[in-house]
Amino acid sequence: GSSLAADSVSAVYLTFTLTCLISPAIINKYGCRVSMFFGVLGYASFIGSGMIYFMYGGEDVIWARRLVVAGGAVLGCGASTLWTAQGRLILQYASMAEDLGMPAADGVKRKLTTQTGKLMGLFWAIFQCSSLVGGSISFIYYNRKPEGSTALYSLFLAFIIMGALFTQLLLPPAMLQKSSNTNPDVLIKQKDLEMTTERSPLNADSCAEYARGESQIQDSGIKMCEDLSHQSWWQEVQETLKMCSTKRILCLSPLFFYTGFNQPYQQATFGNRFFTRRTIGAELIIFHLFEIVSAIVCGRFLDRESNATSETNRRKRAIVCLGAFVIINCTGNILAAMQEYDAKQNTPMAHDIADLSVISPSLAFACWGFADAQIQVYCYWLMGGFYSSGSDHSRAVGWYKCVQSLGTCIGFYLI
């Protein structure tokens, strides 16, 4: 029911917001892959509790309701770890790509242009494809049945477990290094990328067997294992809070806040009020399609090369991207305001996909989808430009997700 949904969502965002402050320490000490694996399993716990509630519980079964709320709390903890690790990994990949540079014909290593926008845009587009598939499944399923089933829960649970396992196939940034030898005859015989492994307390044994040859690899300038923090937990939390109190992060915090504050109304209140149940699935497809397009377009725009000086060019692209976001987002808000005004003057109606009246609110969803991906990529692009080390990436992303989640909590409270 609605009360259970409100309780579980509150548990998700409460634990998500709080654990984002310690998630950078977890990632810095245990590494990205381990953190992402257990983070994804947090989603599985919520789906599993929902399946148990559907099979054995109900509105009047107290233990089943509490189980769902507990699953939401576990999901929030896992989500904070997953998203912080993901953010650090993307920013480190981009930083590595920029630092490696591309050897020119004369053998001189030149620094690449920024890569954060392109990589984050690519990730966000792939991420939205999962939401697109989920929306499609919901649209097809609820077009035939009005309620969920065990089979639907099982399908989503299987996808989540597969995703958790696939995180172990991700390569730590330190695993990719270009050969420093520029002799063409030698390059033909050598691999361009050297493979290494990630060291963490959970896979230390697997790293130990490489200790004998590690010194030789270090002599060649190739790092064998990912840098992990040796600071105490309290020191890690202190470093995170210290960064969050800097002027740069505080100035970005209102932008971080808005990326979460706008979501409850756009995807929950507006959609549930102005669309039929089967149409919501189609609207989610529209929303996420425009997210995909926006992520790719904006990411490539932010990393675009120019004849202007680097700093001047970055500043211009930042201003243009932010201005475009304001215009597109405001367009969606104006279209939504028109729907709200019409609902006050007349009897509110839920638009169906077969009606022509669905066009205007659908355009609002399209604008919001484009603007959301645009500002998400933009925030990561800024963090990638401001910070270079993996530990700082974890802390910046952790604070970003914390403030974003806080915005979502307040957004849900206001609606």
Tab-separated table of C-alpha atoms in Angstrom:
chain	number	residue	atom	x	y	z
A	1	GLY	CA	0.000	0.000	0.000
A	2	SER	CA	0.914	3.675	-0.066
A	3	SER	CA	1.982	3.745	3.609
A	4	LEU	CA	4.363	0.803	3.130
A	5	ALA	CA	5.809	2.401	0.003
A	6	ALA	CA	6.374	5.654	1.894
A	7	ASP	CA	8.056	3.838	4.796
A	8	SER	CA	10.357	1.807	2.546
A	9	VAL	CA	11.343	4.814	0.414
A	10	SER	CA	12.049	6.811	3.584
A	11	ALA	CA	14.274	3.999	4.845
A	12	VAL	CA	16.143	3.880	1.526
A	13	TYR	CA	16.967	7.566	1.374
A	14	LEU	CA	17.634	7.954	5.099
A	15	THR	CA	20.291	5.237	5.125
A	16	PHE	CA	21.583	6.321	1.712
A	17	THR	CA	22.123	9.895	2.889
A	18	LEU	CA	23.829	8.915	6.129
A	19	THR	CA	26.092	6.185	4.742
A	20	CYS	CA	27.308	8.404	1.890
A	21	LEU	CA	29.485	10.120	4.483
A	22	ILE	CA	31.353	6.881	5.251
A	23	SER	CA	31.154	5.215	1.837
A	24	PRO	CA	34.310	7.036	0.593
A	25	ALA	CA	36.252	5.401	3.429
A	26	ILE	CA	34.906	1.966	2.459
A	27	ILE	CA	35.891	2.416	-1.192
A	28	ASN	CA	39.307	3.856	-0.338
A	29	LYS	CA	40.123	0.957	1.970
A	30	TYR	CA	38.591	-2.004	0.115
A	31	GLY	CA	38.649	-0.952	-3.538
A	32	CYS	CA	35.965	-0.371	-6.138
A	33	ARG	CA	35.137	-3.896	-7.278
A	34	VAL	CA	34.574	-5.353	-3.822
A	35	SER	CA	32.523	-2.320	-2.790
A	36	MET	CA	30.397	-2.424	-5.930
A	37	PHE	CA	29.737	-6.154	-5.547
A	38	PHE	CA	28.286	-5.815	-2.057
A	39	GLY	CA	26.566	-2.577	-3.029
A	40	VAL	CA	24.609	-4.286	-5.808
A	41	LEU	CA	23.572	-7.061	-3.417
A	42	GLY	CA	21.811	-4.385	-1.367
A	43	TYR	CA	19.351	-4.001	-4.243
A	44	ALA	CA	18.826	-7.765	-4.280
A	45	SER	CA	17.865	-7.714	-0.590
A	46	PHE	CA	15.097	-5.205	-1.286
A	47	ILE	CA	13.708	-7.170	-4.227
A	48	GLY	CA	13.910	-10.361	-2.175
A	49	SER	CA	12.016	-8.824	0.743
A	50	GLY	CA	9.389	-7.540	-1.693
A	51	MET	CA	8.991	-11.038	-3.147
A	52	ILE	CA	8.503	-12.536	0.321
A	53	TYR	CA	5.938	-9.847	1.119
A	54	PHE	CA	4.068	-10.600	-2.081
A	55	MET	CA	4.096	-14.372	-1.523
A	56	TYR	CA	3.487	-14.692	2.221
A	57	GLY	CA	2.565	-11.278	3.529
A	58	GLY	CA	0.094	-8.520	2.935
A	59	GLU	CA	-1.118	-5.265	4.400
A	60	ASP	CA	-2.109	-6.927	7.688
A	61	VAL	CA	1.083	-8.994	8.176
A	62	ILE	CA	3.335	-6.846	10.371
A	63	TRP	CA	6.496	-8.934	10.033
A	64	ALA	CA	6.302	-8.803	6.232
A	65	ARG	CA	5.890	-5.016	6.270
A	66	ARG	CA	8.892	-4.654	8.566
A	67	LEU	CA	10.913	-6.946	6.321
A	68	VAL	CA	10.264	-4.696	3.323
A	69	VAL	CA	11.281	-1.589	5.298
A	70	ALA	CA	14.442	-3.368	6.492
A	71	GLY	CA	15.186	-4.331	2.889
A	72	GLY	CA	14.867	-0.673	1.947
A	73	ALA	CA	17.371	0.277	4.662
A	74	VAL	CA	19.852	-2.315	3.382
A	75	LEU	CA	19.322	-1.053	-0.166
A	76	GLY	CA	20.185	2.496	0.933
A	77	CYS	CA	23.468	1.332	2.481
A	78	GLY	CA	24.361	-0.697	-0.593
A	79	ALA	CA	23.395	2.092	-2.985
A	80	SER	CA	25.674	4.619	-1.307
A	81	THR	CA	28.622	2.233	-1.611
A	82	LEU	CA	27.789	1.294	-5.187
A	83	TRP	CA	27.359	4.836	-6.483
A	84	THR	CA	30.433	6.187	-4.727
A	85	ALA	CA	32.575	3.348	-6.110
A	86	GLN	CA	31.099	3.804	-9.578
A	87	GLY	CA	31.840	7.526	-9.519
A	88	ARG	CA	35.414	7.007	-8.415
A	89	LEU	CA	35.969	4.357	-11.080
A	90	ILE	CA	34.665	6.545	-13.910
A	91	LEU	CA	36.697	9.559	-12.798
A	92	GLN	CA	39.839	7.446	-12.413
A	93	TYR	CA	39.405	5.905	-15.855
A	94	ALA	CA	39.131	9.404	-17.303
A	95	SER	CA	42.122	10.658	-15.333
A	96	MET	CA	44.199	7.683	-16.460
A	97	ALA	CA	43.240	8.261	-20.093
A	98	GLU	CA	44.293	11.896	-19.835
A	99	ASP	CA	47.589	11.146	-18.067
A	100	LEU	CA	48.672	8.405	-20.447
A	101	GLY	CA	48.481	10.670	-23.468
A	102	MET	CA	48.912	9.561	-27.049
A	103	PRO	CA	52.398	9.082	-28.473
A	104	ALA	CA	52.847	11.129	-31.617
A	105	ALA	CA	54.904	10.126	-34.642
A	106	ASP	CA	57.994	11.728	-33.121
A	107	GLY	CA	57.596	9.655	-29.957
A	108	VAL	CA	56.678	12.630	-27.783
A	109	LYS	CA	53.900	11.957	-25.265
A	110	ARG	CA	51.207	14.610	-25.340
A	111	LYS	CA	48.368	14.969	-22.826
A	112	LEU	CA	44.909	14.137	-24.091
A	113	THR	CA	41.944	16.466	-23.814
A	114	THR	CA	39.531	15.801	-20.954
A	115	GLN	CA	37.783	12.438	-21.073
A	116	THR	CA	35.429	12.670	-18.083
A	117	GLY	CA	32.447	13.927	-20.072
A	118	LYS	CA	32.684	11.212	-22.717
A	119	LEU	CA	33.170	8.369	-20.253
A	120	MET	CA	30.477	9.579	-17.882
A	121	GLY	CA	28.132	10.178	-20.803
A	122	LEU	CA	28.742	6.652	-22.067
A	123	PHE	CA	28.173	5.180	-18.613
A	124	TRP	CA	25.001	7.199	-18.071
A	125	ALA	CA	23.628	6.148	-21.459
A	126	ILE	CA	24.252	2.457	-20.685
A	127	PHE	CA	22.803	2.907	-17.199
A	128	GLN	CA	19.649	4.449	-18.637
A	129	CYS	CA	19.327	1.505	-21.014
A	130	SER	CA	18.661	-0.658	-17.947
A	131	SER	CA	15.898	1.720	-16.888
A	132	LEU	CA	14.611	1.643	-20.442
A	133	VAL	CA	14.408	-2.144	-20.323
A	134	GLY	CA	12.709	-1.972	-16.922
A	135	GLY	CA	10.162	0.542	-18.198
A	136	SER	CA	9.494	-1.615	-21.234
A	137	ILE	CA	8.956	-4.696	-19.072
A	138	SER	CA	6.593	-2.745	-16.805
A	139	PHE	CA	4.658	-1.376	-19.781
A	140	ILE	CA	4.266	-4.792	-21.413
A	141	TYR	CA	3.473	-6.581	-18.155
A	142	TYR	CA	0.963	-4.111	-16.696
A	143	ASN	CA	-0.706	-3.796	-20.077
A	144	ARG	CA	-1.815	-7.414	-19.529
A	145	LYS	CA	-2.056	-7.693	-15.741
A	146	PRO	CA	-2.977	-5.030	-13.184
A	147	GLU	CA	-0.770	-6.438	-10.391
A	148	GLY	CA	2.709	-7.887	-9.924
A	149	SER	CA	3.684	-11.543	-9.619
A	150	THR	CA	6.441	-13.786	-8.307
A	151	ALA	CA	7.767	-14.219	-11.849
A	152	LEU	CA	8.254	-10.462	-12.237
A	153	TYR	CA	10.140	-10.223	-8.937
A	154	SER	CA	12.279	-13.223	-9.892
A	155	LEU	CA	13.196	-11.653	-13.224
A	156	PHE	CA	14.428	-8.437	-11.631
A	157	LEU	CA	16.238	-10.370	-8.899
A	158	ALA	CA	18.094	-12.431	-11.502
A	159	PHE	CA	19.199	-9.275	-13.327
A	160	ILE	CA	20.521	-7.779	-10.080
A	161	ILE	CA	22.524	-10.868	-9.106
A	162	MET	CA	24.026	-11.032	-12.595
A	163	GLY	CA	24.998	-7.368	-12.289
A	164	ALA	CA	26.722	-8.032	-8.959
A	165	LEU	CA	28.787	-10.839	-10.487
A	166	PHE	CA	29.718	-8.771	-13.532
A	167	THR	CA	31.281	-6.070	-11.333
A	168	GLN	CA	34.179	-8.472	-10.818
A	169	LEU	CA	35.002	-8.201	-14.512
A	170	LEU	CA	35.717	-4.472	-14.235
A	171	LEU	CA	39.355	-3.502	-14.590
A	172	PRO	CA	40.872	-1.206	-11.964
A	173	PRO	CA	42.442	1.863	-13.623
A	174	ALA	CA	45.912	0.765	-12.492
A	175	MET	CA	45.588	-2.346	-14.647
A	176	LEU	CA	46.006	-0.315	-17.820
A	177	GLN	CA	49.371	1.266	-18.591
A	178	LYS	CA	50.874	2.172	-21.914
A	179	SER	CA	54.347	0.933	-22.629
A	180	SER	CA	56.949	3.650	-22.123
A	181	ASN	CA	59.174	2.210	-24.854
A	182	THR	CA	58.740	4.204	-28.061
A	183	ASN	CA	60.967	2.040	-30.260
A	184	PRO	CA	58.715	0.766	-33.087
A	185	ASP	CA	60.581	-2.553	-33.295
A	186	VAL	CA	60.029	-3.176	-29.605
A	187	LEU	CA	56.420	-1.981	-29.638
A	188	ILE	CA	55.586	-4.667	-32.197
A	189	LYS	CA	56.715	-7.326	-29.743
A	190	GLN	CA	55.139	-5.792	-26.620
A	191	LYS	CA	51.533	-5.420	-25.549
A	192	ASP	CA	50.302	-1.851	-25.256
A	193	LEU	CA	48.365	-2.637	-22.087
A	194	GLU	CA	49.856	-4.384	-19.080
A	195	MET	CA	47.453	-6.346	-16.921
A	196	THR	CA	47.601	-6.090	-13.160
A	197	THR	CA	45.295	-6.891	-10.302
A	198	GLU	CA	43.534	-5.045	-7.517
A	199	ARG	CA	44.767	-5.497	-3.964
A	200	SER	CA	42.314	-5.400	-1.091
A	201	PRO	CA	41.885	-7.228	2.229
A	202	LEU	CA	39.463	-9.602	0.484
A	203	ASN	CA	41.793	-10.626	-2.303
A	204	ALA	CA	45.190	-10.185	-0.709
A	205	ASP	CA	46.029	-13.853	-1.226
A	206	SER	CA	45.557	-13.584	-4.960
A	207	CYS	CA	47.889	-10.580	-5.048
A	208	ALA	CA	50.542	-12.266	-2.922
A	209	GLU	CA	51.528	-14.700	-5.639
A	210	TYR	CA	52.647	-11.775	-7.785
A	211	ALA	CA	54.904	-10.294	-5.104
A	212	ARG	CA	58.031	-11.897	-6.578
A	213	GLY	CA	57.706	-10.105	-9.895
A	214	GLU	CA	56.167	-6.931	-8.565
A	215	SER	CA	59.464	-5.113	-8.012
A	216	GLN	CA	60.427	-5.645	-11.644
A	217	ILE	CA	57.114	-4.197	-12.807
A	218	GLN	CA	57.500	-1.216	-10.481
A	219	ASP	CA	60.934	-0.552	-11.950
A	220	SER	CA	59.331	-0.249	-15.365
A	221	GLY	CA	56.874	2.343	-14.022
A	222	ILE	CA	53.818	0.077	-14.047
A	223	LYS	CA	51.743	-0.120	-10.883
A	224	MET	CA	50.755	-3.640	-9.992
A	225	CYS	CA	47.837	-3.088	-7.602
A	226	GLU	CA	45.317	-0.348	-6.919
A	227	ASP	CA	46.244	2.235	-4.303
A	228	LEU	CA	44.213	1.628	-1.157
A	229	SER	CA	44.129	3.783	1.918
A	230	HIS	CA	46.059	2.759	5.028
A	231	GLN	CA	44.478	5.471	7.146
A	232	SER	CA	42.142	4.615	9.999
A	233	TRP	CA	38.390	4.787	9.530
A	234	TRP	CA	38.190	7.949	11.611
A	235	GLN	CA	40.948	9.608	9.585
A	236	GLU	CA	39.126	8.739	6.361
A	237	VAL	CA	35.878	10.262	7.624
A	238	GLN	CA	37.775	13.357	8.768
A	239	GLU	CA	39.337	13.789	5.329
A	240	THR	CA	35.897	13.497	3.736
A	241	LEU	CA	34.399	16.114	6.040
A	242	LYS	CA	37.410	18.343	5.487
A	243	MET	CA	36.923	18.284	1.724
A	244	CYS	CA	33.203	18.899	2.078
A	245	SER	CA	33.874	22.091	4.011
A	246	THR	CA	35.989	23.631	1.241
A	247	LYS	CA	34.652	26.616	-0.674
A	248	ARG	CA	34.658	24.731	-3.983
A	249	ILE	CA	32.448	21.891	-2.749
A	250	LEU	CA	30.139	24.210	-0.823
A	251	CYS	CA	29.573	26.271	-3.978
A	252	LEU	CA	28.669	23.112	-5.905
A	253	SER	CA	26.368	21.763	-3.184
A	254	PRO	CA	23.224	23.676	-4.336
A	255	LEU	CA	23.660	22.138	-7.782
A	256	PHE	CA	24.148	18.697	-6.226
A	257	PHE	CA	21.025	19.251	-4.136
A	258	TYR	CA	18.856	20.074	-7.131
A	259	THR	CA	19.815	16.901	-9.006
A	260	GLY	CA	17.897	14.971	-6.343
A	261	PHE	CA	15.263	17.519	-5.351
A	262	ASN	CA	13.587	17.523	-8.773
A	263	GLN	CA	13.141	13.746	-9.044
A	264	PRO	CA	10.179	13.070	-6.682
A	265	TYR	CA	7.800	15.456	-8.412
A	266	GLN	CA	8.898	14.672	-11.947
A	267	GLN	CA	8.819	10.877	-11.817
A	268	ALA	CA	6.406	10.197	-8.961
A	269	THR	CA	3.830	12.937	-8.422
A	270	PHE	CA	3.501	14.239	-11.981
A	271	GLY	CA	3.507	10.812	-13.589
A	272	ASN	CA	1.004	9.248	-11.191
A	273	ARG	CA	-1.359	12.222	-11.451
A	274	PHE	CA	-1.460	12.776	-15.190
A	275	PHE	CA	-0.920	9.327	-16.749
A	276	THR	CA	-2.761	6.045	-16.649
A	277	ARG	CA	-0.903	3.088	-15.214
A	278	ARG	CA	0.017	1.542	-18.550
A	279	THR	CA	1.014	4.950	-19.956
A	280	ILE	CA	3.530	5.527	-17.152
A	281	GLY	CA	5.638	2.705	-18.585
A	282	ALA	CA	5.633	4.398	-21.989
A	283	GLU	CA	6.499	7.759	-20.414
A	284	LEU	CA	9.450	6.195	-18.627
A	285	ILE	CA	10.658	4.941	-22.005
A	286	ILE	CA	10.476	8.505	-23.359
A	287	PHE	CA	12.218	9.885	-20.274
A	288	HIS	CA	15.118	7.445	-20.416
A	289	LEU	CA	15.498	7.660	-24.204
A	290	PHE	CA	16.142	11.374	-23.875
A	291	GLU	CA	18.495	10.652	-20.969
A	292	ILE	CA	20.540	8.434	-23.280
A	293	VAL	CA	20.675	11.013	-26.073
A	294	SER	CA	21.529	13.835	-23.682
A	295	ALA	CA	24.297	11.905	-21.904
A	296	ILE	CA	26.140	11.180	-25.136
A	297	VAL	CA	25.650	14.639	-26.654
A	298	CYS	CA	26.560	16.591	-23.514
A	299	GLY	CA	29.514	14.372	-22.662
A	300	ARG	CA	31.062	14.868	-26.081
A	301	PHE	CA	30.338	18.601	-25.980
A	302	LEU	CA	32.041	19.072	-22.609
A	303	ASP	CA	35.176	17.261	-23.828
A	304	ARG	CA	35.217	18.942	-27.234
A	305	GLU	CA	38.589	20.196	-28.466
A	306	SER	CA	39.058	23.847	-29.383
A	307	ASN	CA	41.717	26.250	-30.573
A	308	ALA	CA	41.148	28.384	-27.490
A	309	THR	CA	43.292	27.991	-24.402
A	310	SER	CA	42.339	25.060	-22.207
A	311	GLU	CA	40.973	26.985	-19.213
A	312	THR	CA	39.110	29.522	-21.342
A	313	ASN	CA	37.547	26.785	-23.419
A	314	ARG	CA	36.494	24.776	-20.365
A	315	ARG	CA	34.860	27.825	-18.815
A	316	LYS	CA	32.886	28.582	-21.991
A	317	ARG	CA	31.683	25.002	-22.338
A	318	ALA	CA	30.692	24.936	-18.665
A	319	ILE	CA	28.628	28.122	-19.034
A	320	VAL	CA	26.955	26.963	-22.256
A	321	CYS	CA	26.071	23.561	-20.789
A	322	LEU	CA	24.678	25.075	-17.599
A	323	GLY	CA	22.667	27.639	-19.573
A	324	ALA	CA	21.216	24.951	-21.839
A	325	PHE	CA	20.226	22.935	-18.777
A	326	VAL	CA	18.338	25.893	-17.296
A	327	ILE	CA	16.442	26.517	-20.552
A	328	ILE	CA	15.493	22.870	-21.179
A	329	ASN	CA	14.562	22.188	-17.555
A	330	CYS	CA	12.446	25.341	-17.347
A	331	THR	CA	10.644	24.312	-20.545
A	332	GLY	CA	9.636	21.050	-18.893
A	333	ASN	CA	8.522	22.898	-15.766
A	334	ILE	CA	6.382	25.323	-17.821
A	335	LEU	CA	4.666	22.436	-19.590
A	336	ALA	CA	4.024	20.787	-16.213
A	337	ALA	CA	2.659	24.056	-14.798
A	338	MET	CA	0.205	24.202	-17.696
A	339	GLN	CA	-1.033	20.730	-16.777
A	340	GLU	CA	-1.379	21.727	-13.125
A	341	TYR	CA	-3.314	24.867	-14.049
A	342	ASP	CA	-5.639	22.941	-16.341
A	343	ALA	CA	-6.229	20.363	-13.586
A	344	LYS	CA	-7.309	23.133	-11.191
A	345	GLN	CA	-9.693	24.685	-13.698
A	346	ASN	CA	-11.201	21.385	-14.823
A	347	THR	CA	-11.559	17.859	-13.517
A	348	PRO	CA	-8.071	16.266	-13.361
A	349	MET	CA	-7.663	13.526	-15.921
A	350	ALA	CA	-5.104	10.777	-16.387
A	351	HIS	CA	-3.875	10.836	-19.979
A	352	ASP	CA	-3.723	7.563	-21.846
A	353	ILE	CA	-1.195	6.706	-24.517
A	354	ALA	CA	-4.005	6.521	-27.080
A	355	ASP	CA	-5.123	10.133	-26.468
A	356	LEU	CA	-3.718	13.195	-28.252
A	357	SER	CA	-3.765	15.079	-24.955
A	358	VAL	CA	-0.804	12.973	-23.835
A	359	ILE	CA	1.576	14.934	-26.096
A	360	SER	CA	2.056	17.972	-23.847
A	361	PRO	CA	2.918	16.085	-20.614
A	362	SER	CA	5.062	13.701	-22.655
A	363	LEU	CA	7.108	16.665	-23.883
A	364	ALA	CA	7.614	17.667	-20.263
A	365	PHE	CA	8.980	14.188	-19.535
A	366	ALA	CA	11.280	14.444	-22.568
A	367	CYS	CA	12.669	17.807	-21.412
A	368	TRP	CA	13.195	16.537	-17.884
A	369	GLY	CA	14.978	13.417	-19.136
A	370	PHE	CA	17.338	15.434	-21.322
A	371	ALA	CA	18.032	17.956	-18.552
A	372	ASP	CA	18.626	15.294	-15.898
A	373	ALA	CA	21.322	13.469	-17.873
A	374	GLN	CA	22.855	16.802	-18.825
A	375	ILE	CA	23.284	17.992	-15.238
A	376	GLN	CA	24.455	14.568	-13.992
A	377	VAL	CA	27.248	14.418	-16.585
A	378	TYR	CA	28.033	18.069	-15.910
A	379	CYS	CA	28.534	17.471	-12.158
A	380	TYR	CA	30.879	14.531	-12.724
A	381	TRP	CA	32.768	16.530	-15.354
A	382	LEU	CA	33.345	19.302	-12.806
A	383	MET	CA	34.533	16.865	-10.138
A	384	GLY	CA	36.864	15.206	-12.624
A	385	GLY	CA	38.408	18.566	-13.461
A	386	PHE	CA	38.796	19.661	-9.847
A	387	TYR	CA	40.342	16.492	-8.373
A	388	SER	CA	42.905	13.999	-9.636
A	389	SER	CA	43.537	11.333	-6.966
A	390	GLY	CA	41.326	8.311	-6.427
A	391	SER	CA	40.773	9.100	-2.741
A	392	ASP	CA	39.613	12.620	-3.552
A	393	HIS	CA	37.332	11.247	-6.254
A	394	SER	CA	35.679	8.968	-3.676
A	395	ARG	CA	35.176	11.818	-1.236
A	396	ALA	CA	33.817	14.231	-3.831
A	397	VAL	CA	31.390	11.674	-5.264
A	398	GLY	CA	30.344	10.562	-1.771
A	399	TRP	CA	29.437	14.147	-0.830
A	400	TYR	CA	27.683	14.635	-4.175
A	401	LYS	CA	25.490	11.574	-3.623
A	402	CYS	CA	24.866	12.558	0.007
A	403	VAL	CA	23.584	16.041	-0.900
A	404	GLN	CA	21.677	14.646	-3.872
A	405	SER	CA	19.943	12.088	-1.665
A	406	LEU	CA	19.140	14.789	0.876
A	407	GLY	CA	17.474	16.755	-1.929
A	408	THR	CA	15.424	13.701	-2.859
A	409	CYS	CA	14.320	13.242	0.772
A	410	ILE	CA	13.155	16.830	1.032
A	411	GLY	CA	11.464	16.578	-2.364
A	412	PHE	CA	9.451	13.551	-1.200
A	413	TYR	CA	8.593	15.309	2.050
A	414	LEU	CA	7.225	18.365	0.244
A	415	ILE	CA	5.017	16.364	-2.087
